[in-house]
PDB file of C-alpha atoms in Angstrom:
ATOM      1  CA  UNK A1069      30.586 -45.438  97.314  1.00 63.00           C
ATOM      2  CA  UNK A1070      26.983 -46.266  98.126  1.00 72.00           C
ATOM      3  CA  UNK A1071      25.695 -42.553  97.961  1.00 70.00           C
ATOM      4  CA  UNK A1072      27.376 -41.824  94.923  1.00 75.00           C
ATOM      5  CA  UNK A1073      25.640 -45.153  93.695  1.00 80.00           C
ATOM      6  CA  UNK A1074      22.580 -44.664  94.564  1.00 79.00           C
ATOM      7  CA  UNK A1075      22.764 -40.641  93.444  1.00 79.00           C
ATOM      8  CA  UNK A1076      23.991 -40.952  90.440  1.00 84.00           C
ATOM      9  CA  UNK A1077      21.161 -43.363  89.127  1.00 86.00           C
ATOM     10  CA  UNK A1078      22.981 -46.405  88.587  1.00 87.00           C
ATOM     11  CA  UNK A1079      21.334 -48.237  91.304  1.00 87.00           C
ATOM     12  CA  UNK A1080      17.890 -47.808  89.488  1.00 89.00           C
ATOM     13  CA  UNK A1081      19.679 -48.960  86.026  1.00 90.00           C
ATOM     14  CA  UNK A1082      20.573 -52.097  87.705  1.00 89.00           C
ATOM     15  CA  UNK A1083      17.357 -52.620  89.382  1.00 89.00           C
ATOM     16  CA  UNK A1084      15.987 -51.868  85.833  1.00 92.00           C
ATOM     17  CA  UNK A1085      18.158 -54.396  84.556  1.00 92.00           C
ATOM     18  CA  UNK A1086      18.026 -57.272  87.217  1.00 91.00           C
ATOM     19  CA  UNK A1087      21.233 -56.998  88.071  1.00 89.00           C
ATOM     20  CA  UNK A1088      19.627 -56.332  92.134  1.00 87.00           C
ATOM     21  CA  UNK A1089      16.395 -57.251  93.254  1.00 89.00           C
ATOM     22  CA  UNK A1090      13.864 -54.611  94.637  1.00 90.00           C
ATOM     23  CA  UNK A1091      14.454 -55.564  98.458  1.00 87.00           C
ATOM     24  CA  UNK A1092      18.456 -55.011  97.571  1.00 85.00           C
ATOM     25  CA  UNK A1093      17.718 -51.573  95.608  1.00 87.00           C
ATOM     26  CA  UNK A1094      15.364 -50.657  98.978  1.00 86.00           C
ATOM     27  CA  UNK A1095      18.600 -51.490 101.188  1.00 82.00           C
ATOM     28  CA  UNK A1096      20.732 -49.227  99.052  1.00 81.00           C
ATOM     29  CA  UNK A1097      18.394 -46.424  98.830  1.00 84.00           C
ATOM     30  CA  UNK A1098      17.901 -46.642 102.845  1.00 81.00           C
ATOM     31  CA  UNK A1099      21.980 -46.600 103.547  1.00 76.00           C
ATOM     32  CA  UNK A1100      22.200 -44.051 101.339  1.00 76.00           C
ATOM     33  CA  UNK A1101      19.659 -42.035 103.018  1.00 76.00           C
ATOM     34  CA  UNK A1102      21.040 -42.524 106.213  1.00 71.00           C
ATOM     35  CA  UNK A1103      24.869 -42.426 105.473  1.00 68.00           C
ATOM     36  CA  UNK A1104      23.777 -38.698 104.256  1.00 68.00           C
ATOM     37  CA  UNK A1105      21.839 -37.602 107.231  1.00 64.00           C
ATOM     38  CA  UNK A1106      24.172 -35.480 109.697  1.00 56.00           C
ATOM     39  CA  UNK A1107      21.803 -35.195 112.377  1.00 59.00           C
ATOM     40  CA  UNK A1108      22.870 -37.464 115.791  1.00 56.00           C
ATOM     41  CA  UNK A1109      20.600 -40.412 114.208  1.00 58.00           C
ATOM     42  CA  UNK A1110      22.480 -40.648 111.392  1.00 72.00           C
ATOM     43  CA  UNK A1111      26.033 -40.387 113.011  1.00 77.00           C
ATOM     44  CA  UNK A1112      24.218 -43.368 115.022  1.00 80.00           C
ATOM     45  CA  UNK A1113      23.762 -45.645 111.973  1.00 80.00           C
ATOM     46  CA  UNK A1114      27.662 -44.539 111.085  1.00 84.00           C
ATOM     47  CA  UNK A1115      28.876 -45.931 114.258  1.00 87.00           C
ATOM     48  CA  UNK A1116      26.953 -49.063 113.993  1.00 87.00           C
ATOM     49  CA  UNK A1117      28.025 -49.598 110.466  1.00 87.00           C
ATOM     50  CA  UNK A1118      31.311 -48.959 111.629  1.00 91.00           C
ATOM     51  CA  UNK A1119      31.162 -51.572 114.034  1.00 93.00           C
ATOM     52  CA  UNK A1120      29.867 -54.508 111.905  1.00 92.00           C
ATOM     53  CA  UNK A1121      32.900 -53.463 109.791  1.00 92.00           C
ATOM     54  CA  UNK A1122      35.069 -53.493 112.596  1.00 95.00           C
ATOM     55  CA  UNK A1123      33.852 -57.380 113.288  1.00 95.00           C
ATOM     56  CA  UNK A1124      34.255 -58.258 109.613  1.00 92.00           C
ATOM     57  CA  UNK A1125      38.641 -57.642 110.298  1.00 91.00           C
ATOM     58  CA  UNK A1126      38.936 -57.131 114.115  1.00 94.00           C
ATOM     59  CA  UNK A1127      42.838 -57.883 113.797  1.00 95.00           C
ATOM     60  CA  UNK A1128      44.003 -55.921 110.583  1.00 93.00           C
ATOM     61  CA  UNK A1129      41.027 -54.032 109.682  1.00 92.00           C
ATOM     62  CA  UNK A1130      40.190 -53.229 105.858  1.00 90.00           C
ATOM     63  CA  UNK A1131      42.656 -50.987 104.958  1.00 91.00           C
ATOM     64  CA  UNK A1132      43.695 -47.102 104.892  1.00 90.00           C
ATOM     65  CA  UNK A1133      40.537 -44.798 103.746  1.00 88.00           C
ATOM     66  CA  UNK A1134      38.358 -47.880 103.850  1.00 89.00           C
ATOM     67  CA  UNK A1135      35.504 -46.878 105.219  1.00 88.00           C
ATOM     68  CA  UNK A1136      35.292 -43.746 103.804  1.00 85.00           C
ATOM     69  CA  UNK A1137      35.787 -45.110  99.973  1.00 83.00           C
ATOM     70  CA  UNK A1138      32.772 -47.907 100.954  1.00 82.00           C
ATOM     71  CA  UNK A1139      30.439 -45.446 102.573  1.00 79.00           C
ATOM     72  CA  UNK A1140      31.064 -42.211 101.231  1.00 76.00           C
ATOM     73  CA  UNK A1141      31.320 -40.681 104.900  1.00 78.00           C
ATOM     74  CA  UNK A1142      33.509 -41.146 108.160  1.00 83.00           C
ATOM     75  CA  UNK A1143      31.972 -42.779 110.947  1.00 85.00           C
ATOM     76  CA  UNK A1144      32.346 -39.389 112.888  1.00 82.00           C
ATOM     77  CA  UNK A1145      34.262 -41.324 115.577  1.00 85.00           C
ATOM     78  CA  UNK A1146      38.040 -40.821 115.727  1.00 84.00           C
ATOM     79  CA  UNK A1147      38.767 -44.699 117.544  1.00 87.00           C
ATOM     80  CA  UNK A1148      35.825 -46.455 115.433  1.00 90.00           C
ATOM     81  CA  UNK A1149      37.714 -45.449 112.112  1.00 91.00           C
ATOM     82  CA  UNK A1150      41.203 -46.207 113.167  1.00 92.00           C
ATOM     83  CA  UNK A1151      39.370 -49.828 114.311  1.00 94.00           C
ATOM     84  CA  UNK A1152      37.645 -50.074 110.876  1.00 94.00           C
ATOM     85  CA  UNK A1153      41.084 -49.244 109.167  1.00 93.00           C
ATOM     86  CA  UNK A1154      43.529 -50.324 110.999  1.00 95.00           C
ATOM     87  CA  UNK A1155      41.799 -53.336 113.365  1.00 95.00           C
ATOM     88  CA  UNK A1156      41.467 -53.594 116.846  1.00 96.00           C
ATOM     89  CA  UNK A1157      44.651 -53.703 118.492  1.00 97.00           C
ATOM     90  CA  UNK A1158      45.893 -50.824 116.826  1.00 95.00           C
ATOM     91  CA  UNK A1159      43.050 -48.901 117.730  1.00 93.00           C
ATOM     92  CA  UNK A1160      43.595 -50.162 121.485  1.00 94.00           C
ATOM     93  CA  UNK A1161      47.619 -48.889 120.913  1.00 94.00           C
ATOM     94  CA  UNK A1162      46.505 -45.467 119.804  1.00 88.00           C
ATOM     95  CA  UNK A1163      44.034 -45.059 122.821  1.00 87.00           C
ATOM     96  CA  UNK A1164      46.661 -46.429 125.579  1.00 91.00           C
ATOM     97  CA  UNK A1165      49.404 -43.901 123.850  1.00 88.00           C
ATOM     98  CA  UNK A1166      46.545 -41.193 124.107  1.00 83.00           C
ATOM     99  CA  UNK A1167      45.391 -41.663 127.858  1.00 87.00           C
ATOM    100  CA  UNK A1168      49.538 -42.157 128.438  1.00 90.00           C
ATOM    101  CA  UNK A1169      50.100 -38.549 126.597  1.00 86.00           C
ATOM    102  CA  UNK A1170      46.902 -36.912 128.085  1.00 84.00           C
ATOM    103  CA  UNK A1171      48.061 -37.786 131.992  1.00 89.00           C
ATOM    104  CA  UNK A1172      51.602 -36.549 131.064  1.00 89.00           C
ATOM    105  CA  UNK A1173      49.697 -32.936 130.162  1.00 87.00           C
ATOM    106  CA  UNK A1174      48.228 -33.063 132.938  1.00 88.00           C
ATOM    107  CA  UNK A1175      50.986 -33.482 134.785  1.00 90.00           C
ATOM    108  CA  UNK A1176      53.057 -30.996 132.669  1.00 90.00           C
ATOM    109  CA  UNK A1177      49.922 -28.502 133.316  1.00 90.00           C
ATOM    110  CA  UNK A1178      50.912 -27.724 136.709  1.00 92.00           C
ATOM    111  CA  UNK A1179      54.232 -26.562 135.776  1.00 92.00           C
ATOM    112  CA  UNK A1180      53.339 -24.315 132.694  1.00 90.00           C
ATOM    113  CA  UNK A1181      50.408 -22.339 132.176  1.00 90.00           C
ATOM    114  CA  UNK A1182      51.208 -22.521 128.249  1.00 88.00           C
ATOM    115  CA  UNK A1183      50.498 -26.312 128.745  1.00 87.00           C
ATOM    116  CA  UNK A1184      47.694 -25.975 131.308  1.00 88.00           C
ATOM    117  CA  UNK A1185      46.118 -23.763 127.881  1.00 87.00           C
ATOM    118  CA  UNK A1186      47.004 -26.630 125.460  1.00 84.00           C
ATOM    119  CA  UNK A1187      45.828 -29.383 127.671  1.00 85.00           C
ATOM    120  CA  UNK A1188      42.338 -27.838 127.919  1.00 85.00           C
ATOM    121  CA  UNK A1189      42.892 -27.329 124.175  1.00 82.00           C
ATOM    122  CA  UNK A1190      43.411 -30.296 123.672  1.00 80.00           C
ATOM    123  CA  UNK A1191      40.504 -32.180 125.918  1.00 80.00           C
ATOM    124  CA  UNK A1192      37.541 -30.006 124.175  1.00 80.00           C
ATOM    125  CA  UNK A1193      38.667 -31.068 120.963  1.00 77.00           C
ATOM    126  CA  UNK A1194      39.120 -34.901 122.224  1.00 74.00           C
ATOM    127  CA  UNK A1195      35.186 -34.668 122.629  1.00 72.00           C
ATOM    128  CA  UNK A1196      34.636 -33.276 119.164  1.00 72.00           C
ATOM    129  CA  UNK A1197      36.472 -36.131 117.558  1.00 72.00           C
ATOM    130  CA  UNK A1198      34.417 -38.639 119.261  1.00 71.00           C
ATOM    131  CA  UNK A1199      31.295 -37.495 117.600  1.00 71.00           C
ATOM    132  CA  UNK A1200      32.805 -35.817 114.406  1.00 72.00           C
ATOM    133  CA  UNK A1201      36.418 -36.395 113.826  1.00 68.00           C
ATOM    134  CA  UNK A1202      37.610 -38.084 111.442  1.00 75.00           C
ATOM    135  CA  UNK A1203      41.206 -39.737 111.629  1.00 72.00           C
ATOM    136  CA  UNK A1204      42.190 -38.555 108.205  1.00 76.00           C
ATOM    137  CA  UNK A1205      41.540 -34.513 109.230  1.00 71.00           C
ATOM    138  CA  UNK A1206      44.752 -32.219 109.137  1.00 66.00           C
ATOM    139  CA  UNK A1207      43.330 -30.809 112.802  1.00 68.00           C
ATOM    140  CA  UNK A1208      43.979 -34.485 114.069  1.00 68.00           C
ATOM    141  CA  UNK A1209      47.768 -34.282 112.956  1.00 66.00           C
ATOM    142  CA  UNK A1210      48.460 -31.040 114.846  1.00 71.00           C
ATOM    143  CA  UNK A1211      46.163 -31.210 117.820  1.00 73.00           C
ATOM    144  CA  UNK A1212      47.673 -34.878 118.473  1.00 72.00           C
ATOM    145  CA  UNK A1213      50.882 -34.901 116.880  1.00 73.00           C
ATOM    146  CA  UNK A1214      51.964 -31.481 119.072  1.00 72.00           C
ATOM    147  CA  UNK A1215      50.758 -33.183 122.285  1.00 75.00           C
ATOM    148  CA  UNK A1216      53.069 -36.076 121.549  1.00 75.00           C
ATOM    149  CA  UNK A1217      55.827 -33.883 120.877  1.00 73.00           C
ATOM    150  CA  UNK A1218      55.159 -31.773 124.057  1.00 74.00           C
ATOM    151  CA  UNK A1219      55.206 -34.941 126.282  1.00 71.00           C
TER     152      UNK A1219
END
């Protein structure tokens, strides 16, 4: 965890130490800065972060939690951290099963007002997770898992 690094002190031991040079220590002060900045600049620098990871394992991504265990944050973008997790195609699957399940609502909408509620439910949250979700929130579970079920 960078922030956690560079908090706790141990990043100016090392630099102390030579263990990283001063332009290294700068670079790890700066991320840490920015990963911990929760203004729409620093969400920014999340997503681009979160797309260099995304290149470094396009197929299989780095793993479960990966992103948050290297950076101490999510990338505040629900697709972005299923592609830095999971890879790309998986993050395509998830995206064509959610545009599949979102028309179905739609379509279910005109027949129940219950799911005409749900689907709008459903859509203002869809923005929030593209600017602050994370894939690893409970809300994700049961605002996505009860729209599958519905459909």
């Amino acid at each position: 965890d960078i922030v956690e690094y560079v908090t706790s002190g141990k990043a100016e031991e090392d630099l102390a130490s030579g263990v990283i040079t001063q332009e290294e220590f700068e670079e790890v002060s700066a991320i840490s800065t920015n990963l911990r900045t929760t203004q729409m600049s620093g969400r920014t620098y999340l997503w681009m972060r979160a797309i260099q990871e995304i290149v470094r394992g396009p197929l299989t991504g780095q793993g479960a939690f990966f992103y948050q265990s290297k950076y101490g944050s999510y990338p505040h973008n629900f697709f972005l951290e299923i592609g830095t997790d999971f890879g790309v195609p998986v993050a395509v699957l998830i995206a064509a099963l959610g545009i599949y399940v979102f028309l179905r609502l739609i379509v279910l909408s005109f027949k129940s007002e219950y799911i005409a509620m749900f689907t709008l439910y459903i859509l203002t949250y869809l923005f929030n997770h593209m600017i602050s979700g994370s894939l690893y929130g409970y809300s994700v579970f049961f605002e996505y898992g009860y729209a599958i079920i519905l459909v």
